[in-house]
Amino acid sequence: MANYYNEHTVLWLNGSFVKAAEAKMDLYSQSLHYGYSVFEGIRSYKTGSGATRIFKATAHFDRLQQSAAALNMPYHWNTADLAEITYEVLERNNLQDAYIRPVVYAPANMSFAENKESFLFIEAWEMQPFLGNKLLSVMTSSFQRPNPKGFKITAKAAGHYVNSILASQEAKAAGFDEALLTDMSGFVAEGPGANLFYEKDGKLFTPSTGNILPGITRATVFELCDELGITAEERQISLEELKKADAVFYCGTAAEVVGWKNLDDTLFPLPWEQSVSKIIQEAYKHKVTEKAYRTTAETAGLA
Ligand code: PMP
């Protein structure tokens, strides 16, 4: 279990920097009782120049605002201010390579009615890649992703993560590293906390939007593919099709880019070191730390 905070840790809570150990929230909050809050998962990196950079801070704080709007939560912050505050949270905690967690939550309210105000805190801690670095053994979950007609699935809402927790715990109890969830029609959707791409004959494929959280890392993979001349396509993907892949990876802010070893009994045949997926993994690492990455693909003869 990660060590999220100690007696020195500082977080930002509704306008002030406070000690994490002394921060308080209302136990009558609608967020705690009903999972009615929205959040972000962001990373900062120590870059090649030594400076700390929050990767795609604007995209993340814009998504936080959109998530709040999707759930009818009042939102009175702006992206630029929140990015600035987050840099201060990092500095006050002496963090460079960090995971950052802003949460927008509701006041005391036991009814289902809309609120007149929302609250916000921003925490940061050191975190290793959340699915590790080795190739993953993945299980097709018995749980499907939430029905897009039952939830605002493009919002990063806390309540959706009960589904993620159930799927991930089921996979781990069965001896796998992580789960893969299908959508309500049985097509490949995403992981509990990551999007996926599969590789076939040097091209990448990923599930279309509509039943997934459209990840910022997923968008970054598309950008990298553009820059590196790799073809990437969105489509509806069946489990049978996925099992014929040469290689597969999960991608997300916390997970970064992490390859799969197998899905259920199916081993993916392409050695990771020889895959285009591995080139994306390397390019992603370089992009977030603002180091040149074209050389990786050039070395492999693919750029
Ligand atoms: N899908 C789900 C369900 C997630 O929780 C996440 C993590 N936020 C992702 C995909 C990947 O999103 P991102 O790349 O924006 O972190």
XYZ file of C-alpha atoms and ligand atoms in Angstrom:
319
model
C 0.000 0.000 0.000
C 1.340 3.395 -0.954
C 2.228 5.862 1.730
C -0.098 8.709 0.836
C 0.860 11.180 3.524
C 2.749 11.723 6.727
C 2.693 14.394 9.428
C 4.474 16.892 7.132
C 2.251 16.480 4.056
C 0.333 19.542 2.893
C -2.767 19.572 0.678
C -4.884 22.366 -0.730
C -8.403 22.493 0.666
C -10.935 25.135 -0.356
C -8.495 27.990 -0.629
C -5.859 27.113 1.963
C -2.836 24.910 2.277
C -3.392 22.655 5.275
C -1.689 19.663 6.849
C -3.154 16.450 5.430
C -3.314 14.964 8.915
C -5.432 17.894 10.130
C -7.723 18.350 7.098
C -11.408 17.694 7.756
C -14.428 16.953 5.657
C -18.111 16.721 6.472
C -19.269 13.165 7.197
C -22.740 14.211 6.048
C -21.411 14.994 2.536
C -23.563 13.688 -0.305
C -20.277 12.579 -1.927
C -19.386 10.099 0.780
C -22.850 8.604 1.070
C -23.662 8.249 -2.635
C -20.306 8.328 -4.506
C -21.328 11.712 -5.879
C -18.016 13.470 -6.502
C -15.681 13.956 -9.445
C -11.929 13.738 -9.531
C -8.806 13.671 -11.658
C -5.660 11.563 -11.749
C -2.711 13.631 -12.947
C 1.031 13.071 -12.962
C 3.971 15.410 -12.703
C 7.465 14.509 -13.820
C 10.991 15.702 -13.285
C 11.860 16.685 -16.834
C 15.146 16.514 -18.718
C 15.932 20.110 -17.694
C 15.410 19.276 -14.014
C 12.176 21.312 -13.786
C 8.902 19.787 -12.578
C 6.164 19.627 -15.229
C 2.560 18.570 -14.725
C 1.749 16.517 -17.818
C -1.248 17.942 -19.679
C -2.453 19.948 -16.662
C -4.908 21.912 -18.812
C -6.538 18.815 -20.299
C -6.950 17.293 -16.821
C -8.398 20.365 -15.104
C -10.666 21.005 -18.092
C -11.923 17.433 -17.766
C -12.496 17.971 -14.027
C -14.728 20.924 -14.886
C -16.562 18.907 -17.559
C -17.057 16.025 -15.117
C -18.561 18.415 -12.556
C -20.858 19.900 -15.217
C -21.965 16.406 -16.296
C -23.031 15.701 -12.701
C -24.699 19.104 -12.177
C -22.117 20.073 -9.558
C -21.419 23.810 -9.139
C -17.857 24.645 -10.202
C -16.282 28.020 -9.562
C -12.591 27.343 -10.188
C -10.569 27.823 -13.344
C -7.997 25.603 -14.950
C -5.081 28.053 -14.900
C -5.509 28.812 -11.174
C -5.790 25.128 -10.294
C -2.642 24.307 -12.270
C -0.781 27.056 -10.400
C -2.083 25.847 -7.028
C -1.020 22.311 -7.923
C 2.538 23.429 -8.638
C 2.534 24.956 -5.164
C 1.228 21.721 -3.621
C 4.134 19.900 -5.300
C 6.665 22.460 -4.141
C 5.412 22.539 -0.549
C 5.682 18.738 -0.418
C 9.029 18.646 -2.204
C 7.629 16.425 -4.971
C 8.675 16.187 -8.618
C 7.594 12.737 -9.849
C 4.154 12.693 -8.307
C 0.576 11.584 -8.686
C -1.923 14.401 -8.180
C -5.504 13.918 -7.085
C -8.002 16.814 -7.162
C -11.478 15.946 -5.874
C -14.629 18.050 -6.209
C -17.162 17.087 -3.555
C -20.607 18.021 -2.322
C -21.778 19.569 0.955
C -23.862 17.842 3.624
C -27.001 16.663 1.854
C -28.797 13.398 2.410
C -31.306 14.080 -0.361
C -30.698 13.657 -4.092
C -31.280 17.352 -4.768
C -28.741 19.628 -6.457
C -26.361 21.631 -4.299
C -25.616 25.342 -4.303
C -21.902 24.844 -3.703
C -19.068 22.366 -4.178
C -15.735 21.944 -2.432
C -12.317 21.011 -3.766
C -9.104 19.576 -2.456
C -5.845 18.738 -4.220
C -3.556 16.054 -2.860
C -0.243 14.775 -4.227
C 1.969 11.823 -3.384
C 4.757 9.761 -4.836
C 3.507 6.774 -6.796
C 5.111 4.042 -8.872
C 3.358 2.958 -12.118
C 0.093 1.675 -10.757
C 0.087 -1.612 -12.647
C 3.849 -2.125 -12.284
C 6.382 -2.464 -15.081
C 6.187 -6.116 -16.034
C 3.830 -7.555 -18.661
C 0.348 -8.056 -17.248
C -1.722 -11.176 -16.951
C -5.281 -9.982 -17.643
C -8.638 -11.634 -17.012
C -11.846 -10.976 -18.903
C -14.092 -9.675 -16.141
C -17.544 -10.976 -15.367
C -18.400 -7.297 -14.769
C -19.307 -5.006 -17.671
C -18.628 -1.262 -17.751
C -21.548 0.918 -16.630
C -24.336 1.363 -19.142
C -23.842 4.784 -20.817
C -27.602 5.264 -20.495
C -27.339 4.863 -16.725
C -24.310 7.061 -16.075
C -22.423 9.981 -17.592
C -19.582 7.659 -18.451
C -17.281 10.329 -19.907
C -17.245 11.974 -16.473
C -14.617 10.846 -14.007
C -17.139 10.327 -11.229
C -16.256 8.532 -8.005
C -19.333 6.284 -8.070
C -18.250 4.666 -11.348
C -15.216 3.277 -9.572
C -17.247 0.776 -7.563
C -17.456 -1.071 -10.887
C -13.650 -0.768 -11.283
C -13.011 -2.009 -7.750
C -15.277 -5.052 -8.201
C -13.629 -5.997 -11.510
C -10.083 -5.506 -10.279
C -10.668 -7.419 -7.043
C -12.277 -10.296 -8.950
C -9.282 -10.545 -11.319
C -6.747 -10.415 -8.476
C -8.648 -13.042 -6.468
C -8.405 -15.323 -9.525
C -4.617 -14.826 -9.682
C -4.462 -12.239 -12.485
C -2.860 -8.798 -12.373
C -5.811 -6.868 -13.745
C -9.266 -7.099 -15.317
C -10.547 -6.275 -18.796
C -14.158 -5.113 -18.932
C -16.514 -5.356 -21.866
C -19.312 -2.928 -22.644
C -22.993 -3.791 -22.209
C -23.014 -5.431 -25.667
C -20.000 -7.611 -24.893
C -17.441 -5.656 -26.920
C -14.038 -4.787 -25.497
C -14.260 -1.560 -23.460
C -11.390 -0.770 -21.076
C -9.658 -1.674 -17.850
C -10.780 -0.593 -14.369
C -8.514 2.454 -14.648
C -6.958 2.439 -18.116
C -7.725 2.346 -21.835
C -6.279 -0.291 -24.123
C -4.723 -0.590 -27.544
C -3.901 -3.769 -29.415
C -1.281 -4.233 -32.096
C -1.713 -6.297 -35.259
C 0.788 -6.285 -38.138
C 2.402 -3.078 -36.874
C -0.892 -1.152 -36.588
C -2.710 -0.143 -33.416
C -6.424 -0.473 -32.687
C -8.463 0.820 -29.741
C -12.161 0.719 -28.789
C -14.192 3.676 -30.082
C -15.622 6.192 -27.637
C -19.183 5.734 -26.380
C -18.601 3.057 -23.745
C -15.289 4.194 -22.255
C -13.630 7.037 -20.411
C -11.815 8.753 -23.314
C -8.423 8.941 -21.640
C -5.911 11.724 -21.942
C -3.195 9.072 -22.300
C -5.227 7.440 -25.090
C -5.226 10.819 -26.863
C -1.472 11.091 -26.255
C -0.950 7.665 -27.854
C -2.781 8.928 -30.951
C -0.494 11.993 -31.007
C 2.599 9.800 -30.694
C 1.364 7.528 -33.489
C 0.936 10.594 -35.697
C 4.410 11.817 -34.906
C 6.014 8.395 -35.381
C 4.105 7.401 -38.518
C 2.282 4.509 -36.826
C -1.299 3.812 -37.939
C -3.859 3.884 -35.112
C -7.560 3.241 -35.567
C -10.654 3.373 -33.323
C -13.225 0.644 -33.829
C -15.611 -1.748 -32.131
C -13.525 -4.716 -31.006
C -14.732 -8.186 -30.043
C -12.941 -10.404 -27.517
C -12.206 -12.911 -30.320
C -10.517 -10.173 -32.345
C -8.500 -9.022 -29.316
C -7.264 -12.557 -28.679
C -5.744 -12.625 -32.195
C -3.610 -9.550 -31.435
C 0.187 -9.609 -31.697
C 0.501 -7.454 -28.561
C -1.757 -5.412 -26.254
C -1.187 -2.595 -23.788
C -3.079 -0.608 -21.186
C -2.551 3.139 -21.025
C -3.571 5.711 -18.445
C -2.092 8.499 -16.387
C -1.401 6.209 -13.429
C -0.578 3.068 -15.452
C 1.386 4.962 -18.150
C 1.926 2.396 -20.969
C 2.084 -1.209 -19.795
C 2.088 -4.320 -21.996
C 0.044 -7.477 -21.562
C 1.417 -11.001 -21.373
C -1.908 -12.775 -21.724
C -5.669 -12.397 -21.721
C -7.185 -15.417 -19.934
C -5.453 -18.434 -21.588
C -4.293 -16.541 -24.667
C -0.629 -15.525 -24.726
C 0.243 -12.633 -27.033
C 2.917 -13.907 -29.399
C 5.002 -10.855 -30.310
C 7.991 -10.341 -27.999
C 7.387 -6.976 -26.288
C 10.876 -5.770 -27.212
C 10.054 -6.175 -30.915
C 6.634 -4.526 -30.817
C 5.472 -1.141 -32.020
C 3.717 -1.015 -28.634
C 7.122 -0.922 -26.939
C 8.093 2.035 -29.149
C 4.953 3.835 -27.924
C 5.848 2.945 -24.328
C 9.306 4.479 -24.732
C 8.008 7.504 -26.618
C 5.431 8.122 -23.863
C 8.145 8.072 -21.191
C 10.149 10.552 -23.205
C 7.180 12.809 -23.914
C 6.126 13.159 -20.278
C 9.670 13.978 -19.229
C 10.117 16.308 -22.220
C 13.027 14.376 -23.656
C 13.484 13.827 -27.400
C 11.986 10.509 -28.433
C 12.249 10.275 -32.198
C 15.569 8.510 -31.872
C 13.886 5.463 -30.315
C 11.815 4.818 -33.406
C 14.670 5.741 -35.703
C 16.854 3.154 -34.010
C 14.153 0.576 -34.597
C 13.892 1.680 -38.223
C 10.253 2.677 -37.883
C 10.372 6.434 -38.126
N -10.465 4.475 -18.210
C -10.744 4.546 -16.894
C -11.935 3.840 -16.383
C -9.910 5.289 -16.044
O -10.188 5.378 -14.743
C -8.769 5.937 -16.567
C -7.864 6.713 -15.662
N -8.301 8.051 -15.523
C -8.522 5.827 -17.940
C -9.395 5.099 -18.729
C -7.353 6.527 -18.563
O -7.545 7.906 -18.528
P -6.340 8.936 -18.522
O -5.429 8.517 -19.634
O -6.986 10.232 -18.785
O -5.678 8.828 -17.211
